[in-house]
Coordinates of C-alpha atoms in Angstrom, one line a residue:
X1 CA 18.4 14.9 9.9
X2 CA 21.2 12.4 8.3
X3 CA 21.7 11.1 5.3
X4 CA 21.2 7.8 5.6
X5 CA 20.9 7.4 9.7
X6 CA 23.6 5.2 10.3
X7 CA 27.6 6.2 11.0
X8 CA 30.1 6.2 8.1
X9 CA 32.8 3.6 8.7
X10 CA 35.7 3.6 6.3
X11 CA 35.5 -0.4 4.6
X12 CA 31.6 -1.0 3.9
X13 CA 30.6 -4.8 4.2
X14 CA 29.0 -6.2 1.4
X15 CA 25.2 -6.6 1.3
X16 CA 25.6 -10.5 2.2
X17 CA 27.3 -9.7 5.2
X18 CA 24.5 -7.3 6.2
X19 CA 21.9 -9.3 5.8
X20 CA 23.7 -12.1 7.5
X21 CA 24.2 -9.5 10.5
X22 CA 20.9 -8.2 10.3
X23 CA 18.6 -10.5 13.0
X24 CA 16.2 -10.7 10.4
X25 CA 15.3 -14.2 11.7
X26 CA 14.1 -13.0 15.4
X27 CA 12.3 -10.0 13.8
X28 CA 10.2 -12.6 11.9
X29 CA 9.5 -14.5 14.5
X30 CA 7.9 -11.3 16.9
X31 CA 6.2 -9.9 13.2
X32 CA 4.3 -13.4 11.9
X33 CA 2.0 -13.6 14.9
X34 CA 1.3 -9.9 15.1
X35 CA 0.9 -10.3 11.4
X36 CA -1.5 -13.2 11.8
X37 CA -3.6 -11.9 14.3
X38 CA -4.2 -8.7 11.9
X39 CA -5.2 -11.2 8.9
X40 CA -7.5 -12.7 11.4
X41 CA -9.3 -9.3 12.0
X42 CA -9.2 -8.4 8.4
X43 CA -10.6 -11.7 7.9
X44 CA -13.5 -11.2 11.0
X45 CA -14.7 -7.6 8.9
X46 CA -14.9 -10.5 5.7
X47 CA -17.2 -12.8 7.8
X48 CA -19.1 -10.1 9.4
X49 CA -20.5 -8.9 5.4
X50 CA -20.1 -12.9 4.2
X51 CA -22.9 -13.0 7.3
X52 CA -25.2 -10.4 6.4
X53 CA -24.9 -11.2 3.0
X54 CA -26.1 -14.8 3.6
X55 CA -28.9 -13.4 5.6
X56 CA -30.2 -11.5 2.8
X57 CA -30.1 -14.5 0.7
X58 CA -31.7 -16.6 3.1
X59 CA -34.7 -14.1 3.6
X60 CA -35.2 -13.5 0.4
X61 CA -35.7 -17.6 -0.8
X62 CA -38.0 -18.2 2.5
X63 CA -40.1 -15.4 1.1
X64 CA -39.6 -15.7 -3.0
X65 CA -38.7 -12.5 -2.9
X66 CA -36.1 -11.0 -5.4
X67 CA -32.6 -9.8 -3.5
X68 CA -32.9 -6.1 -2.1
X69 CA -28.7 -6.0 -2.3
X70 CA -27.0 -6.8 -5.4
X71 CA -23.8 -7.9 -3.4
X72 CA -26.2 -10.8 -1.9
X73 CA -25.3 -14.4 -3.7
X74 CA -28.1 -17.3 -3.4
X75 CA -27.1 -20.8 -2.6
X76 CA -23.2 -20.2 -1.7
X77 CA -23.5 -23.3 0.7
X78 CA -20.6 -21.6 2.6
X79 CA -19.5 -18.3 4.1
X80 CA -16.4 -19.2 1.7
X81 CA -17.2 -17.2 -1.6
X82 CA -18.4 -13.8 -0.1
X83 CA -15.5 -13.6 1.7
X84 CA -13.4 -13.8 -1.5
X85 CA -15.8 -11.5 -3.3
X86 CA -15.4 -9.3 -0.3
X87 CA -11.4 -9.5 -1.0
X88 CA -11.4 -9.0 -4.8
X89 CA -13.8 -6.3 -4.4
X90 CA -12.8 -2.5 -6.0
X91 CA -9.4 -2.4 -8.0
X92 CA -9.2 -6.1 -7.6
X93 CA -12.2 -6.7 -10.1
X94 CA -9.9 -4.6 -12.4
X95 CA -6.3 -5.9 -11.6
X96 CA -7.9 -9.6 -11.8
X97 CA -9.6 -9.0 -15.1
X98 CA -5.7 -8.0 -16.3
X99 CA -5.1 -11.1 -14.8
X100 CA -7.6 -13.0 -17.1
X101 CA -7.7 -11.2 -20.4
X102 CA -4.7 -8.6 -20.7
X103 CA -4.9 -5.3 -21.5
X104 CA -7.1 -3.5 -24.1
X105 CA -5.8 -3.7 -27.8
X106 CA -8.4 -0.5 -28.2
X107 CA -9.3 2.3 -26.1
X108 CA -13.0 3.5 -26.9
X109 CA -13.4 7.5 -27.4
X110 CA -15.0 9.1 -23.8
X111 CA -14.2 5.7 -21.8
X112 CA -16.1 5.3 -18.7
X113 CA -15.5 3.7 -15.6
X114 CA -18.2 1.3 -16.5
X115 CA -16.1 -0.5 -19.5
X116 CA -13.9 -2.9 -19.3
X117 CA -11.4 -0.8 -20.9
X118 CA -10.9 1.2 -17.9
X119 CA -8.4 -1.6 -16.6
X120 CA -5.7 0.0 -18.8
X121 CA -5.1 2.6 -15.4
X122 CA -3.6 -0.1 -13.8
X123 CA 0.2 -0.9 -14.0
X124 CA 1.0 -4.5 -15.0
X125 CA 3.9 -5.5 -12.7
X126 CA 0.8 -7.0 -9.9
X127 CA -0.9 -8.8 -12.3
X128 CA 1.8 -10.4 -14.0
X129 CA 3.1 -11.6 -11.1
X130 CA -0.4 -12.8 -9.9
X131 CA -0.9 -14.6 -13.8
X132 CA 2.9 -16.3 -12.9
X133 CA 1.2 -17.3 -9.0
X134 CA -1.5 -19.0 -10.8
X135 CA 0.8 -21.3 -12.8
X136 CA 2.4 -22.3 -9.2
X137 CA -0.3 -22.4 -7.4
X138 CA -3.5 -24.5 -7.2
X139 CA -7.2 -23.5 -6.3
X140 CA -7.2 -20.9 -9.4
X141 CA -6.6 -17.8 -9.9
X142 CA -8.2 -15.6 -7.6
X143 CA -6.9 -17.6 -4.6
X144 CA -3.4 -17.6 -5.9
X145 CA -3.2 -13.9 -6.1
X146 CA -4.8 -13.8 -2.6
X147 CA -2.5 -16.2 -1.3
X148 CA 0.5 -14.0 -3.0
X149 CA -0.2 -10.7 -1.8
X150 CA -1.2 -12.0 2.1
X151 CA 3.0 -13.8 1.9
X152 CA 4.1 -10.2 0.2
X153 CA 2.5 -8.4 3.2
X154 CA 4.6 -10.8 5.3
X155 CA 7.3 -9.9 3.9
X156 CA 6.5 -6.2 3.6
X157 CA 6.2 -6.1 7.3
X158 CA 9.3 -8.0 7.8
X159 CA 10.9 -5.7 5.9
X160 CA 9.8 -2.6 7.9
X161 CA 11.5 -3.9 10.8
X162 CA 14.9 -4.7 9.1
X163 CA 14.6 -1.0 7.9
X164 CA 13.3 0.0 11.8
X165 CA 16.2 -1.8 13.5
X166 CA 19.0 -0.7 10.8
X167 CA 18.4 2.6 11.9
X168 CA 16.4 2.8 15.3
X169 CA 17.5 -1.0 16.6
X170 CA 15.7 -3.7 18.3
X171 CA 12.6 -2.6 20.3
X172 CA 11.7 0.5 17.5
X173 CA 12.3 -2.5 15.2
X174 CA 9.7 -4.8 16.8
X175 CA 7.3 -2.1 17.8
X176 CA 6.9 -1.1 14.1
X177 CA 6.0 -4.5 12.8
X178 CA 3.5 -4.5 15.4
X179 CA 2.2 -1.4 14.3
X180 CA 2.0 -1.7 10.8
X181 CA 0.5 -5.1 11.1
X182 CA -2.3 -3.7 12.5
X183 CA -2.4 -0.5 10.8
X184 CA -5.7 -0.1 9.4
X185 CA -4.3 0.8 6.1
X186 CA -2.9 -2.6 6.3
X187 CA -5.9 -4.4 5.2
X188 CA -4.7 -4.0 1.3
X189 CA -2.3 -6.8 2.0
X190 CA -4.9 -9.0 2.3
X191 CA -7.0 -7.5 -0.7
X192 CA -6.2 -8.2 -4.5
X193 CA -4.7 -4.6 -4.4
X194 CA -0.9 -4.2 -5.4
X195 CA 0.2 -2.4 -2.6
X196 CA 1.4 -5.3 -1.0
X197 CA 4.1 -5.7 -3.7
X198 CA 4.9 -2.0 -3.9
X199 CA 5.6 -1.5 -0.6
X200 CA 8.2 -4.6 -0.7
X201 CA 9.7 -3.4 -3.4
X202 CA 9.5 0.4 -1.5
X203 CA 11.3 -1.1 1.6
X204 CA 13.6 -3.1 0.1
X205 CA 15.1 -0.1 -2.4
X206 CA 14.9 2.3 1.2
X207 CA 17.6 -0.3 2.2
X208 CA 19.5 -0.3 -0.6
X209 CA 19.9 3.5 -0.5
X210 CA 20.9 3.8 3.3
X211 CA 23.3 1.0 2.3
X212 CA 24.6 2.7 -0.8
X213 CA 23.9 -0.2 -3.1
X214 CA 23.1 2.0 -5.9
X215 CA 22.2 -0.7 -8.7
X216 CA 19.9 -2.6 -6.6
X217 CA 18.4 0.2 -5.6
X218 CA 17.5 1.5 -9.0
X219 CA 16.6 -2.2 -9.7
X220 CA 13.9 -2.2 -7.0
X221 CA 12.3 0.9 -7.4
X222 CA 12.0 0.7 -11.6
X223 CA 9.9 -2.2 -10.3
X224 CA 7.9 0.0 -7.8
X225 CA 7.5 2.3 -11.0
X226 CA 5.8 -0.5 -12.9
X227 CA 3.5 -1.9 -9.9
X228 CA 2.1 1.7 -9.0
X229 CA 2.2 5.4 -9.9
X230 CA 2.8 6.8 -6.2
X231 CA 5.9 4.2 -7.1
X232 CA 7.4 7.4 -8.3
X233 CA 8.3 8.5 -4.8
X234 CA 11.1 6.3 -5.0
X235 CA 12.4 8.4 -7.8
X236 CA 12.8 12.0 -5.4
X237 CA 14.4 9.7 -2.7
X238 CA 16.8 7.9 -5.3
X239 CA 17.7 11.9 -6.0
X240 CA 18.1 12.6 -2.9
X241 CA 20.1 9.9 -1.6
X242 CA 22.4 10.7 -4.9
X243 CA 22.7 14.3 -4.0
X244 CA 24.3 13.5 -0.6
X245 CA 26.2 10.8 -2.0
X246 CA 27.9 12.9 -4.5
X247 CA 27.9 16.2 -2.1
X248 CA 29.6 14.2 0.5
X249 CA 31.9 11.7 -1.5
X250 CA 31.9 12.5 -5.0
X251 CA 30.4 9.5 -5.3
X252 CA 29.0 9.8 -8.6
X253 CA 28.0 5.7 -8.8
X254 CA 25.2 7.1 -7.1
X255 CA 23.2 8.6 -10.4
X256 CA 22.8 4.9 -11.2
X257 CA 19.7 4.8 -9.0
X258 CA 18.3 8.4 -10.3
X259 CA 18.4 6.9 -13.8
X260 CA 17.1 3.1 -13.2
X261 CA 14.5 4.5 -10.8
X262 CA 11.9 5.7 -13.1
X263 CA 12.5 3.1 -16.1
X264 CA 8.7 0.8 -15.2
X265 CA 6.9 4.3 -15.4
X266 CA 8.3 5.1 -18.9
X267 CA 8.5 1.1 -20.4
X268 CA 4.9 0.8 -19.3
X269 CA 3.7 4.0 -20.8
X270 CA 5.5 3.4 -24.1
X271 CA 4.0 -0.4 -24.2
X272 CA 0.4 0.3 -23.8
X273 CA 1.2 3.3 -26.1
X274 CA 2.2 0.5 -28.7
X275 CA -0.3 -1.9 -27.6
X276 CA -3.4 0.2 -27.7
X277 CA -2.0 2.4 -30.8
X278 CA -2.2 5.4 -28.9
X279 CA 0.2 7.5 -27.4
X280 CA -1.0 9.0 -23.6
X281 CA -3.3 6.2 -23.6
X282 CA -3.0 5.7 -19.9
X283 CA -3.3 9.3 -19.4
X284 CA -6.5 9.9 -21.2
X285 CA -8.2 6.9 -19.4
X286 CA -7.2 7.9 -15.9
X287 CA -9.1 11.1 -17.3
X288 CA -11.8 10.1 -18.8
X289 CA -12.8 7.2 -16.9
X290 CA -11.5 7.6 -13.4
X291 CA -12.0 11.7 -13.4
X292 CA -8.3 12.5 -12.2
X293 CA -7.2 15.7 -11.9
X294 CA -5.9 17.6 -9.5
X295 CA -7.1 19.8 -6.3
X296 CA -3.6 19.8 -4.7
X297 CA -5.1 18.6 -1.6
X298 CA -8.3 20.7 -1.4
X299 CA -10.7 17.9 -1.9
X300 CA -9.2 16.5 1.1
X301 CA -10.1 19.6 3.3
X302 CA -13.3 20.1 1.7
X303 CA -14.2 16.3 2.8
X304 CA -12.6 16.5 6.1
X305 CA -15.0 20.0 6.8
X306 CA -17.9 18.0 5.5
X307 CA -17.2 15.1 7.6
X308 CA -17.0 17.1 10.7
X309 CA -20.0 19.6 10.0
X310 CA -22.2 16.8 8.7
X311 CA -20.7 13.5 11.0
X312 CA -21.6 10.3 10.1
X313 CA -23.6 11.0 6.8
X314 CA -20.7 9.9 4.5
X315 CA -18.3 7.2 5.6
X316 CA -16.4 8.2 2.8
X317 CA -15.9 11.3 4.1
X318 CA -15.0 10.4 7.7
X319 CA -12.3 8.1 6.5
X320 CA -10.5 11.1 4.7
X321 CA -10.9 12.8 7.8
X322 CA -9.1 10.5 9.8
X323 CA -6.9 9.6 6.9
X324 CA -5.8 13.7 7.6
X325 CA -5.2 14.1 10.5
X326 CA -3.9 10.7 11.3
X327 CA -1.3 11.9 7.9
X328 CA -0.8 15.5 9.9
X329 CA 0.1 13.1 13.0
X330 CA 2.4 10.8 11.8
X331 CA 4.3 13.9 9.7
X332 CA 4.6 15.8 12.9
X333 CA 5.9 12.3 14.7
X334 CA 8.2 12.0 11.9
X335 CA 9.3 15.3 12.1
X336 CA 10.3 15.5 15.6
X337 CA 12.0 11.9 15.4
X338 CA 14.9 13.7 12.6
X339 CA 14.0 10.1 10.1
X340 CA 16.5 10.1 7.5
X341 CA 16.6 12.7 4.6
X342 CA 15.7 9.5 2.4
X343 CA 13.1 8.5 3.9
X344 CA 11.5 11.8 4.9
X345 CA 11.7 12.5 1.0
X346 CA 9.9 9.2 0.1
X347 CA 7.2 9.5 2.7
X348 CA 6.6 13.1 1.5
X349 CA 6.3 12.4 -1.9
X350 CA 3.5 9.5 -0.8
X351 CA 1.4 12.0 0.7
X352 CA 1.9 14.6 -1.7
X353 CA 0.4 12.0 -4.7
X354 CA -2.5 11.0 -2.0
X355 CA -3.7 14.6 -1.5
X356 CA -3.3 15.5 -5.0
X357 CA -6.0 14.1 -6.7
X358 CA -9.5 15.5 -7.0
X359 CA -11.4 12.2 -6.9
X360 CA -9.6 9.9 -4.1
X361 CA -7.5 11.3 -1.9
X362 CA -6.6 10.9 1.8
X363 CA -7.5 7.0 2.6
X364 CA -5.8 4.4 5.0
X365 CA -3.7 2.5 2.0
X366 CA -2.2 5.4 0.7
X367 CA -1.3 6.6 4.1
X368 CA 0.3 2.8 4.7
X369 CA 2.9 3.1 1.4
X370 CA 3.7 6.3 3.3
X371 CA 5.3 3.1 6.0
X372 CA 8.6 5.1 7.0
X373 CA 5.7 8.0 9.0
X374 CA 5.0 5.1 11.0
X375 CA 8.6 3.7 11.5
X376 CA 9.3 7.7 12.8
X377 CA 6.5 7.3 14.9
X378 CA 7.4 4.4 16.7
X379 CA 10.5 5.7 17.7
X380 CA 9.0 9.1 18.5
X381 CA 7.0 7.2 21.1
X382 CA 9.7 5.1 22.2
X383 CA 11.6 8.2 23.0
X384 CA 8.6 8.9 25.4
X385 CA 7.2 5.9 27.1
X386 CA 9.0 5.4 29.9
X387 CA 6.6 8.0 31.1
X388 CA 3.7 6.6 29.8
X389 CA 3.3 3.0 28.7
X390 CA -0.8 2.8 29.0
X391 CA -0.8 4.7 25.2
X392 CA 0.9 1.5 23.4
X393 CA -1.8 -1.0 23.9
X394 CA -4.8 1.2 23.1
X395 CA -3.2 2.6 20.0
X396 CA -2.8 -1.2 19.0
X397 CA -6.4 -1.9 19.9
X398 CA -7.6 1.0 18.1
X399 CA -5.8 -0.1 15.0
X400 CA -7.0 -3.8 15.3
X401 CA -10.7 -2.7 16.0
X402 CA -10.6 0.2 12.7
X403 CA -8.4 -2.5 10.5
X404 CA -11.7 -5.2 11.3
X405 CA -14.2 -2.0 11.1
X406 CA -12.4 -0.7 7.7
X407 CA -12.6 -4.1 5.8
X408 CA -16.4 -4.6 6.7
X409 CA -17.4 -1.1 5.5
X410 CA -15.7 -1.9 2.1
X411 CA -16.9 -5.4 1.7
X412 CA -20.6 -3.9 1.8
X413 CA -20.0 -0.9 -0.8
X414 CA -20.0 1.7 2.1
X415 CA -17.1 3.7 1.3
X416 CA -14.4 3.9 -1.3
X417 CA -11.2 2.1 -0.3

């Protein structure tokens, strides 16, 4: 594996003349209507629950019956409002009530998941952004954070394939935004989840490292710190790409990123420290309330047995199944496809913090922050199908039908995203 993936030249250009280089343009072009198509299937799994949910509602007023599911909304008039309820489902009840109200000035002893205080897990960078998007935007809140994250996933996407075709060029390039389009992790970029930002802000510091812009680097990924915890990925790959930097060139410019990198982490933990008047305050709720600790990947194999021996009798389960060995795939893809030290790092470090936990642990979303697996896969493959094209277009299918299949299954409660 390289460094960075790309040959040293003596005179670097600067970052303006990359990106004026870089066909950026044409790669958006071939990504928006790969990227639109997958909105449109994350958007069918909406419709398919927004449907059974107004079929529910309609049997129970024809028979004055109270409703049997307490998702089901009387009188919506339009399949309009379930689908958003389907899209600020899970964390985005929590990330939009930061949104709304802040965070807690108070933390109750022995807080539960079921107070409102519980918000104070997330990280603020998402909702602030989302609070500013409202102030732009019309229709209200929730559609303006909606309306952000689906653009940031465009641009996440985009984004993939400037980091694809820096190192891999053209048809790896295009072939990955296809790919993660469709990725049925990908449906979070439609969701009020904050993925969508992270993994911009992921990408964007991945190409400031190869390119040895050490200052924007560090820039982007103390953002990434502040938007998510598995943000602090970027911190081993900021290291990393420092270690070879200096090893190689004594070029000690490079410990700019190391120390920038983790500075969201450590402001956001010393502000809700101040805020709530308790030091660790984010600790003890993401103890208390959300039960994490850690199994060091064990929970993942003890779900992925259960979902073999027992198939089918927790969805739950048989996503972390798949979430595993689809993670064990793409790592071996990786692998063989020598990514970059930087990169390898970074998408190690994501599926380290996915397995860790006791509670949630191997799921499609995490797997998609882990994006640089499925840049190494794509060029694995491309290595490859000359011999054998027929794999491309069902792996694409596959991925369109699960991304469609994922979104459904969360919009009715069935599994934990």
């Amino acid at each position: 594996m390289s460094e960075v993936g790309t040959e040293q030249v003596v005179e670097r250009p600067s970052w303006r003349e990359r990106l004026t280089a870089t066909t950026w343009w044409p790669l958006f072009l071939h990504t928006l209507p790969a990227y639109v198509l997958s909105r449109l299937c994350v958007l069918a799994g909406a419709a398919v629950v927004a449907a059974e949910l107004r079929v529910d509602a309609n049997i129970a007023e024809e028979r004055g019956l109270p409703l049997t599911d307490p998702h089901s909304t009387q009188n919506t008039g339009s399949a309009v409002r379930p689908i958003l309820e389907v899209l600020l489902s899970w964390d985005g009840k929590w990330y939009m009530d930061i949104v709304r109200s802040g965070y807690p000035r108070t933390i109750p002893a022995d807080v539960t998941y079921f107070m409102n205080e519980a918000r104070a897990a997330f990280f603020p960078l998402f909702p602030m952004l989302g609070r500013a998007a409202d102030v732009v935007l019309p229709g209200g809140d929730s559609l303006a954070v909606l309306v952000m994250n689906n653009v940031l996933g465009l641009v996440a996407i985009v984004l993939f394939a400037v980091l694809a075709h820096r190192l891999y060029g053209e048809r790896v390039a295009r072939r990955t935004a296809t790919l993660s389009a469709l990725f049925p992790g990908s449906f979070v970029l439609s969701f009020a989840y904050s993925e969508a930002l992270m993994v911009v802000l992921a990408a964007a510091c991945l190409l400031m490292l190869i390119d040895h812009e050490w200052t924007a680097a560090g820039v982007f990924a103390a953002l990434a710190t502040a938007t998510r915890p598995n943000g602090l990925a970027l911190v081993l790959a900021c290291g990393v790409a420092a270690w070879f930097a200096v090893r190689d060139r004594r070029d000690w410019s490079a410990l700019v990123s190391v120390a920038l990198a983790p500075i969201g982490f450590v402001v956001f933990q010393i502000w809700l420290g101040q805020h709530t008047g308790e030091a660790g305050a984010w600790f003890r709720v993401q103890r208390e309330a959300w039960d994490e600790g850690a199994s060091f990947g064990l929970t993942a194999i003890r779900n992925s047995v259960e979902a073999i021996w027992q198939p089918m009798t927790s969805p739950t389960d048989t996503i972390t199944a798949l979430s595993f060995a689809a993670t064990i795939a793409l790592l071996i893809m990786s692998w063989k496809a020598r990514l970059p030290w930087v990169l390898t790092v970074y998408s190690w470090a994501i599926v380290l913090l996915m397995l860790a936990p006791a509670t949630v642990t191997a799921r499609p979303r995490f797997l998609f922050t882990a994006f640089p697996l499925i840049i190494g896969a794509v060029r694995w493959y491309d290595d490859r199908s000359e011999h054998d094209e027929t794999v491309w277009p069902l792996t694409l299918a596959a991925c369109g039908a699960g991304l469609a299949a994922l979104t459904g299954l969360y919009g009715v409660f069935g599994a934990i995203p």
